[in-house]
Amino acid sequence: MSISDFGLQDIKKELQHLSSIQTAELILRLARYKKENKELLAYLLFEASNEQAFIEKVKAEVGFMYSQLPVQSYYAAKYLRKTLRLIGKYTKFIGSKQAEIDLLLNFCSNYIEYTDRKTSYKPMRLILLRQFIKIQALTGKLHEDLQFDYNESYNSLLNEAEKKFPWFYKNEHTL
């Protein structure tokens, strides 16, 4: 016996036929099984109305995580990947490219501020480089006016990174 896969459109049509009580029961049952479902539901119910305040909370949480950054490069890289997974989850909740760029710029700024400038551990360096590449790609998808605003902060981050890290070359990442 196999379970049939239903598409999103099928589920949407079926949900329209249910009463609000039945829909609420289904949502609560769904939230019970996965932590991420529960977090998404909590975001949609309590935080989605004030997106900017939520972004500031995430930035504060990321800043706190950076203050707890381990000294050894191997563990620091693992911790930074954990931080990036958290940012990825929250940007998925928000669903906005602008919010994702804001959070990634904040991540890079904290990286420049808190990490050791002499680190030669390649995974640590690649974490920063990948985020700059990701910001470039996301910025290219925005409206021209927004691109200009983000390019200024992005370029200032590139300058800071080049000043602090001897292994970083700004010209490879300029927009």
XYZ file of C-alpha atoms in Angstrom:
175
model
C 0.000 0.000 0.000
C 1.407 3.396 -0.918
C 0.284 6.840 0.089
C -0.736 9.117 -2.768
C 1.074 12.407 -3.241
C -1.231 15.365 -3.581
C -0.090 18.665 -4.995
C -0.385 22.030 -3.355
C -3.366 22.950 -5.521
C -5.236 19.820 -4.397
C -4.552 20.627 -0.757
C -5.610 24.250 -1.259
C -8.932 23.201 -2.812
C -9.616 20.736 -0.017
C -8.809 23.319 2.678
C -11.395 25.685 1.219
C -14.095 23.108 1.926
C -13.208 22.768 5.616
C -14.650 24.829 8.450
C -12.415 27.189 10.401
C -12.424 24.830 13.400
C -11.303 21.888 11.257
C -8.617 24.041 9.625
C -7.320 25.167 13.018
C -7.173 21.555 14.213
C -5.204 20.525 11.119
C -2.760 23.404 11.563
C -2.172 22.574 15.210
C -1.673 18.918 14.376
C 0.842 19.856 11.679
C 2.696 22.176 14.072
C 3.005 19.377 16.597
C 5.238 17.222 14.401
C 8.028 19.499 13.291
C 9.770 22.204 15.262
C 10.271 24.291 12.115
C 6.531 24.131 11.330
C 5.796 25.429 14.814
C 8.377 28.210 14.436
C 6.949 29.230 11.059
C 3.422 29.276 12.444
C 4.574 31.385 15.415
C 6.326 33.791 13.038
C 3.246 34.128 10.831
C 0.942 34.685 13.783
C 3.041 36.944 15.994
C 5.981 38.416 14.087
C 4.993 38.816 10.418
C 3.092 42.038 11.054
C 6.318 43.824 12.089
C 9.006 42.432 9.798
C 11.613 45.071 10.647
C 11.417 44.338 14.379
C 11.813 40.623 13.616
C 14.897 41.345 11.498
C 16.369 43.355 14.367
C 15.719 40.432 16.744
C 17.497 38.074 14.372
C 20.433 40.491 14.076
C 20.644 40.672 17.870
C 20.588 36.870 18.098
C 23.327 36.585 15.474
C 25.366 39.199 17.347
C 24.986 37.180 20.535
C 26.074 34.035 18.713
C 29.182 35.849 17.492
C 30.009 36.857 21.042
C 30.046 33.118 21.881
C 32.328 32.260 18.931
C 34.919 29.606 19.859
C 38.601 30.448 19.562
C 39.721 27.332 17.675
C 39.170 27.685 13.936
C 37.585 24.265 13.420
C 34.897 24.862 16.054
C 34.464 28.467 14.987
C 33.710 27.330 11.417
C 31.112 24.842 12.688
C 29.543 27.574 14.824
C 29.436 29.995 11.888
C 27.716 27.380 9.734
C 25.172 26.925 12.515
C 24.604 30.681 12.521
C 24.121 30.648 8.742
C 21.572 27.819 9.019
C 19.654 29.957 11.510
C 19.762 32.950 9.159
C 18.630 30.711 6.282
C 15.671 29.449 8.274
C 14.556 32.940 9.255
C 14.932 34.315 5.735
C 12.816 31.425 4.502
C 10.148 32.504 7.001
C 10.302 36.147 5.919
C 10.443 35.388 2.200
C 12.071 38.687 1.235
C 15.321 39.135 -0.675
C 15.878 42.498 1.016
C 15.648 40.928 4.465
C 18.033 38.174 3.402
C 20.549 40.726 2.127
C 20.225 42.723 5.374
C 20.877 39.627 7.467
C 23.797 38.482 5.322
C 25.380 41.940 5.408
C 25.005 41.879 9.180
C 26.580 38.399 9.286
C 29.560 39.580 7.218
C 29.954 42.691 9.347
C 30.023 40.572 12.512
C 32.437 38.153 10.854
C 34.833 40.988 10.105
C 34.513 42.320 13.634
C 34.761 39.095 15.648
C 36.958 36.632 13.782
C 40.707 36.396 14.057
C 42.470 38.277 11.309
C 45.335 35.795 11.142
C 43.210 32.726 10.545
C 44.585 30.558 7.801
C 41.897 27.888 8.150
C 40.419 27.652 4.657
C 36.832 26.717 5.666
C 36.661 29.875 7.799
C 37.737 32.022 4.866
C 35.337 30.308 2.472
C 32.389 31.023 4.751
C 32.909 34.763 4.310
C 33.651 34.516 0.597
C 30.489 32.487 -0.074
C 28.361 35.040 1.739
C 29.773 37.845 -0.394
C 28.973 35.811 -3.522
C 25.454 35.170 -2.231
C 24.931 38.890 -1.535
C 26.108 39.722 -5.063
C 23.615 37.297 -6.572
C 20.717 38.521 -4.421
C 21.482 42.182 -5.057
C 21.405 41.582 -8.799
C 17.771 40.459 -8.505
C 16.570 43.674 -6.844
C 15.257 46.910 -8.332
C 17.979 49.359 -9.429
C 17.304 51.859 -6.620
C 17.613 49.164 -3.974
C 20.698 47.795 -5.691
C 22.378 51.170 -5.337
C 21.581 51.342 -1.599
C 22.873 47.846 -0.928
C 25.943 48.325 -3.140
C 27.164 51.138 -0.889
C 26.994 49.051 2.281
C 28.367 46.017 0.445
C 31.353 47.968 -0.880
C 32.086 49.429 2.556
C 32.108 45.876 3.946
C 34.510 44.847 1.192
C 36.824 47.698 2.190
C 36.699 46.687 5.868
C 37.408 43.056 4.986
C 40.360 44.001 2.817
C 41.824 46.135 5.617
C 41.473 43.402 8.238
C 42.244 40.172 6.397
C 45.499 39.722 4.473
C 43.955 36.883 2.428
C 40.968 38.942 1.206
C 41.055 40.738 -2.153
C 38.248 43.200 -2.670
C 38.591 43.335 -6.464
C 37.411 39.734 -6.763
C 34.054 40.628 -5.197
C 33.270 44.157 -6.361
C 29.805 44.716 -7.788
